Coordinates of C-alpha atoms in Angstrom, one line a residue:
M1 CA 0.0 0.0 0.0
P2 CA 1.3 3.5 -0.8
N3 CA 2.3 5.8 2.1
V4 CA 0.1 8.8 1.0
I5 CA 1.2 12.1 2.5
E6 CA -0.9 15.2 1.9
I7 CA 1.1 18.3 1.3
T8 CA 0.0 21.0 3.7
G9 CA 3.2 22.9 3.8
F10 CA 6.5 23.2 1.9
D11 CA 9.0 22.9 4.7
D12 CA 9.1 19.1 4.9
P13 CA 12.8 18.3 4.1
R14 CA 11.6 15.3 2.1
L15 CA 10.3 17.7 -0.5
D16 CA 13.7 19.3 -1.0
I17 CA 14.3 16.7 -3.8
Y18 CA 11.4 18.2 -5.8
A19 CA 11.4 21.9 -4.7
R20 CA 14.8 23.1 -3.6
L21 CA 17.7 20.9 -4.8
T22 CA 19.3 21.5 -8.2
E23 CA 20.0 18.7 -10.7
N24 CA 23.7 18.9 -9.8
Q25 CA 22.9 18.7 -6.1
L26 CA 20.8 15.6 -6.7
R27 CA 23.6 14.1 -8.8
S28 CA 26.3 14.7 -6.2
G29 CA 24.2 13.6 -3.2
H30 CA 24.3 16.9 -1.4
G31 CA 23.8 15.5 2.1
L32 CA 21.3 12.9 0.9
Q33 CA 21.8 9.2 1.6
D34 CA 21.9 8.4 -2.1
R35 CA 22.6 10.1 -5.4
L36 CA 19.3 10.7 -7.1
F37 CA 17.5 11.7 -10.3
I38 CA 13.9 12.6 -11.2
A39 CA 11.8 10.6 -13.6
E40 CA 8.7 12.3 -15.0
S41 CA 5.5 10.8 -16.3
P42 CA 4.2 7.2 -15.9
N43 CA 5.7 5.8 -19.1
V44 CA 9.2 7.1 -18.2
I45 CA 8.9 5.9 -14.6
H46 CA 7.8 2.4 -15.8
R47 CA 10.9 2.2 -18.0
A48 CA 13.2 3.2 -15.1
L49 CA 11.6 0.6 -12.9
D50 CA 11.9 -2.0 -15.7
A51 CA 15.6 -1.2 -15.9
G52 CA 16.0 -1.8 -12.1
Y53 CA 16.2 1.7 -10.8
E54 CA 15.0 2.0 -7.2
P55 CA 12.2 4.5 -6.4
V56 CA 12.6 6.7 -3.3
S57 CA 9.4 8.8 -3.3
L58 CA 6.6 10.0 -5.6
L59 CA 5.0 13.4 -6.1
M60 CA 1.7 13.6 -8.0
E61 CA -1.7 15.1 -8.3
R62 CA -4.2 13.4 -6.1
K63 CA -6.4 12.3 -9.1
H64 CA -3.5 10.3 -10.5
I65 CA -3.1 8.0 -7.5
R66 CA -6.0 5.9 -8.8
G67 CA -5.8 7.3 -12.3
Q68 CA -3.1 7.2 -14.9
A69 CA -0.4 6.6 -12.3
A70 CA -2.1 3.7 -10.5
E71 CA 0.2 1.0 -11.9
V72 CA 3.3 3.1 -11.0
V73 CA 2.0 3.5 -7.4
A74 CA 1.4 -0.3 -7.2
R75 CA 4.9 -1.0 -8.4
C76 CA 6.6 1.4 -6.0
G77 CA 5.3 -0.2 -2.8
D78 CA 5.1 1.7 0.4
I79 CA 7.5 4.6 -0.4
P80 CA 6.3 8.1 0.5
L81 CA 3.8 9.4 -2.0
F82 CA 3.4 13.2 -1.7
T83 CA 0.2 14.5 -3.1
A84 CA -1.9 17.7 -3.5
E85 CA -4.0 19.4 -6.2
L86 CA -2.2 20.8 -9.2
P87 CA -2.1 24.5 -8.1
V88 CA -0.4 23.5 -4.9
L89 CA 2.1 21.4 -6.8
K90 CA 2.9 24.2 -9.2
E91 CA 3.5 26.5 -6.2
L92 CA 5.8 23.9 -4.7
T93 CA 7.9 23.1 -7.8
G94 CA 7.7 26.5 -9.5
F95 CA 6.7 25.0 -12.8
P96 CA 3.9 22.8 -14.2
L97 CA 4.3 19.0 -13.9
T98 CA 4.2 17.1 -17.1
R99 CA 1.4 14.6 -16.6
G100 CA 1.4 15.5 -12.9
V101 CA 3.7 12.6 -11.8
L102 CA 7.3 12.7 -10.6
C103 CA 9.4 10.0 -9.0
A104 CA 12.8 10.4 -7.2
M105 CA 15.0 7.4 -7.9
K106 CA 18.4 6.2 -6.8
R107 CA 21.2 6.3 -9.4
K108 CA 23.1 3.1 -10.1
P109 CA 26.9 2.8 -10.1
L110 CA 28.3 4.0 -13.4
L111 CA 29.3 1.3 -16.0
T112 CA 32.6 1.4 -17.7
M113 CA 33.3 2.0 -21.3
E114 CA 34.4 -1.6 -21.7
E115 CA 31.4 -3.0 -19.9
V116 CA 28.9 -1.3 -22.2
C117 CA 30.9 -2.2 -25.4
R118 CA 31.6 -5.8 -24.6
E119 CA 28.7 -7.2 -26.7
A120 CA 28.2 -4.2 -28.9
T121 CA 28.9 -3.9 -32.6
R122 CA 27.4 -0.4 -33.2
V123 CA 28.0 2.4 -30.7
A124 CA 27.4 6.1 -30.7
V125 CA 30.1 8.3 -29.2
L126 CA 28.9 11.8 -28.2
E127 CA 31.6 14.5 -27.8
D128 CA 30.8 17.4 -25.4
I129 CA 27.1 17.5 -26.1
M130 CA 25.8 20.0 -23.5
N131 CA 22.2 20.5 -24.4
P132 CA 20.0 18.0 -22.5
T133 CA 17.2 18.3 -25.1
N134 CA 19.6 17.3 -27.9
L135 CA 21.2 14.6 -25.7
G136 CA 17.8 13.1 -25.0
A137 CA 16.8 13.1 -28.6
V138 CA 20.1 11.4 -29.6
F139 CA 19.4 8.7 -27.0
R140 CA 15.9 8.1 -28.4
S141 CA 17.3 7.7 -31.9
A142 CA 20.0 5.4 -30.7
A143 CA 17.4 3.1 -29.0
A144 CA 15.1 3.1 -32.0
L145 CA 17.7 2.9 -34.8
G146 CA 20.1 0.1 -34.0
M147 CA 22.8 1.5 -31.6
D148 CA 23.9 -1.1 -29.0
A149 CA 25.4 1.5 -26.6
V150 CA 26.2 5.2 -26.1
L151 CA 29.5 6.6 -24.9
L152 CA 29.8 10.1 -23.6
T153 CA 32.9 12.2 -23.3
P154 CA 33.4 13.8 -19.8
A155 CA 32.1 17.2 -20.8
C156 CA 28.7 15.8 -21.9
T157 CA 25.5 16.6 -20.0
D158 CA 24.3 14.0 -17.6
P159 CA 21.9 11.6 -19.3
L160 CA 19.8 11.4 -16.1
Y161 CA 19.1 15.1 -16.0
R162 CA 15.3 15.4 -15.8
R163 CA 14.9 17.1 -19.2
C164 CA 17.1 14.7 -20.9
V165 CA 15.3 11.7 -19.4
R166 CA 11.9 13.2 -20.5
V167 CA 13.0 14.1 -24.0
S168 CA 14.4 10.6 -24.4
M169 CA 11.1 9.1 -23.3
G170 CA 13.0 6.9 -20.9
T171 CA 15.3 5.3 -23.5
V172 CA 18.3 6.4 -21.4
F173 CA 17.2 3.5 -19.2
Q174 CA 17.1 1.1 -22.2
V175 CA 20.4 1.8 -24.0
P176 CA 23.6 1.0 -22.1
W177 CA 25.7 4.0 -21.7
A178 CA 29.0 5.1 -20.0
Y179 CA 31.4 7.9 -19.9
T180 CA 34.7 7.4 -21.8
S181 CA 36.5 8.6 -18.6
S182 CA 36.1 11.0 -15.7
E183 CA 39.1 13.0 -16.9
L184 CA 38.7 15.7 -19.6
S185 CA 42.2 15.1 -20.8
D186 CA 41.4 11.4 -21.7
W187 CA 39.5 12.3 -24.8
P188 CA 40.1 11.9 -27.6
G189 CA 43.6 10.4 -27.0
P190 CA 43.3 7.5 -24.5
G191 CA 39.6 7.1 -25.1
M192 CA 40.1 6.6 -28.8
V193 CA 42.9 4.1 -28.2
R194 CA 40.6 2.1 -25.9
L195 CA 37.9 2.1 -28.6
E196 CA 40.3 0.8 -31.2
A197 CA 41.6 -1.8 -28.8
M198 CA 38.1 -3.2 -28.6
G199 CA 38.1 -3.6 -32.4
F200 CA 35.9 -0.6 -33.3
A201 CA 36.4 1.3 -36.6
T202 CA 35.7 5.0 -35.9
A203 CA 33.6 7.3 -38.1
A204 CA 33.6 11.0 -37.4
M205 CA 30.5 12.8 -38.6
A206 CA 32.0 16.0 -40.0
L207 CA 32.0 18.2 -43.1
R208 CA 35.4 17.7 -44.7
E209 CA 36.7 17.4 -48.3
D210 CA 38.0 13.9 -47.6
S211 CA 34.7 12.7 -46.1
V212 CA 32.8 9.7 -47.4
A213 CA 29.1 9.4 -47.7
V214 CA 27.2 7.9 -44.8
D215 CA 26.2 4.9 -46.9
D216 CA 29.8 4.1 -48.0
P217 CA 30.1 0.2 -48.3
A218 CA 33.2 0.2 -46.0
L219 CA 31.1 1.6 -43.2
L220 CA 28.1 -0.6 -43.8
T221 CA 30.2 -3.8 -43.7
A222 CA 32.4 -2.9 -40.7
E223 CA 32.2 -5.6 -38.1
K224 CA 32.3 -3.1 -35.2
L225 CA 31.7 0.6 -35.8
A226 CA 31.7 3.7 -33.5
V227 CA 29.8 6.7 -34.9
V228 CA 31.3 9.9 -33.4
L229 CA 29.1 13.0 -33.2
G230 CA 30.1 16.5 -31.9
T231 CA 28.8 19.3 -29.9
E232 CA 26.2 21.8 -31.0
G233 CA 27.6 24.5 -33.2
D234 CA 31.3 23.7 -33.2
G235 CA 31.0 20.0 -34.1
L236 CA 33.8 17.6 -33.4
K237 CA 37.3 18.7 -32.3
N238 CA 39.9 18.7 -35.1
E239 CA 42.0 16.2 -33.1
T240 CA 39.0 13.8 -32.8
I241 CA 38.4 13.9 -36.6
A242 CA 42.1 13.4 -37.3
R243 CA 42.2 10.3 -35.0
C244 CA 39.1 8.6 -36.6
G245 CA 39.5 6.1 -39.3
Y246 CA 36.7 7.7 -41.4
T247 CA 35.3 11.2 -41.8
V248 CA 31.6 10.8 -42.8
R249 CA 29.1 13.3 -44.3
I250 CA 25.3 13.2 -44.8
P251 CA 24.6 14.3 -48.4
M252 CA 22.4 17.4 -48.5
S253 CA 20.6 19.7 -50.9
H254 CA 19.2 23.2 -51.2
G255 CA 22.5 24.7 -49.9
V256 CA 22.0 23.3 -46.4
D257 CA 25.5 22.7 -45.0
S258 CA 24.7 20.8 -41.7
L259 CA 22.0 19.4 -39.4
N260 CA 21.3 19.7 -35.7
V261 CA 23.2 16.9 -33.9
A262 CA 19.9 15.2 -32.9
A263 CA 18.7 15.2 -36.6
A264 CA 22.2 14.1 -37.9
S265 CA 22.3 11.2 -35.3
A266 CA 18.9 9.9 -36.5
V267 CA 20.1 9.8 -40.1
A268 CA 23.4 8.3 -39.3
F269 CA 22.0 5.6 -37.0
W270 CA 19.3 4.7 -39.5
V271 CA 21.9 4.0 -42.2
L272 CA 24.7 2.6 -40.1
G273 CA 22.7 0.8 -37.4
R274 CA 21.4 -1.8 -39.9
R275 CA 23.4 -5.0 -40.2

């Protein structure tokens, strides 16, 4: 049975997770027993639960307890379930709640690059992507279009940031992911060496004169391939492009010279994820 707690005031320290702690504070622990993240909407929460993430508490509109979130409530057992009408929740959080359901969940220990690549033949490598909306969209494309894993360089946004989780529709819980390292200096040098040691050919998505088309037969027939995409605006570092075995372009028309990284990832994954 859920432990339903009616919100009558905002000073309960258990509400800090939803009302007062930043994403970075949740990620670091900030005096909490565990490092946490927020999953939003019943579908996303279900995917997190399916992936083995442990719920800590719920926050939702009262009508959802026996409504659209009833299955979530049943799966979460007797954890605290904070509830109120929507105007009270808006006052608490400072913003509208998407579908009126939030769940604070414990983070898992991070996997290593080698662990997520062990059984993979197609991986996406994301270099310094900071925008959580773009990162979430890339994860959704990776899940849908044949990527076995996602690697992130140390400067990338956290995939478990609330907006990233929401935009990905919970696919950040379905595609194995890891950081290439915790040290900024390890990419692209040591990180690329480790990729190659695992047998991956590397393909940099970049506009260069020596680039090959995304459907080049050498790419399509590669036994193991890492598709490397760069940050918004600047794209990949010159050093990263130089170290990759291939430089790859998406043919375009009407004078368009590039795509947003989320759109480019969808095209690249659609072509290169088939095998």
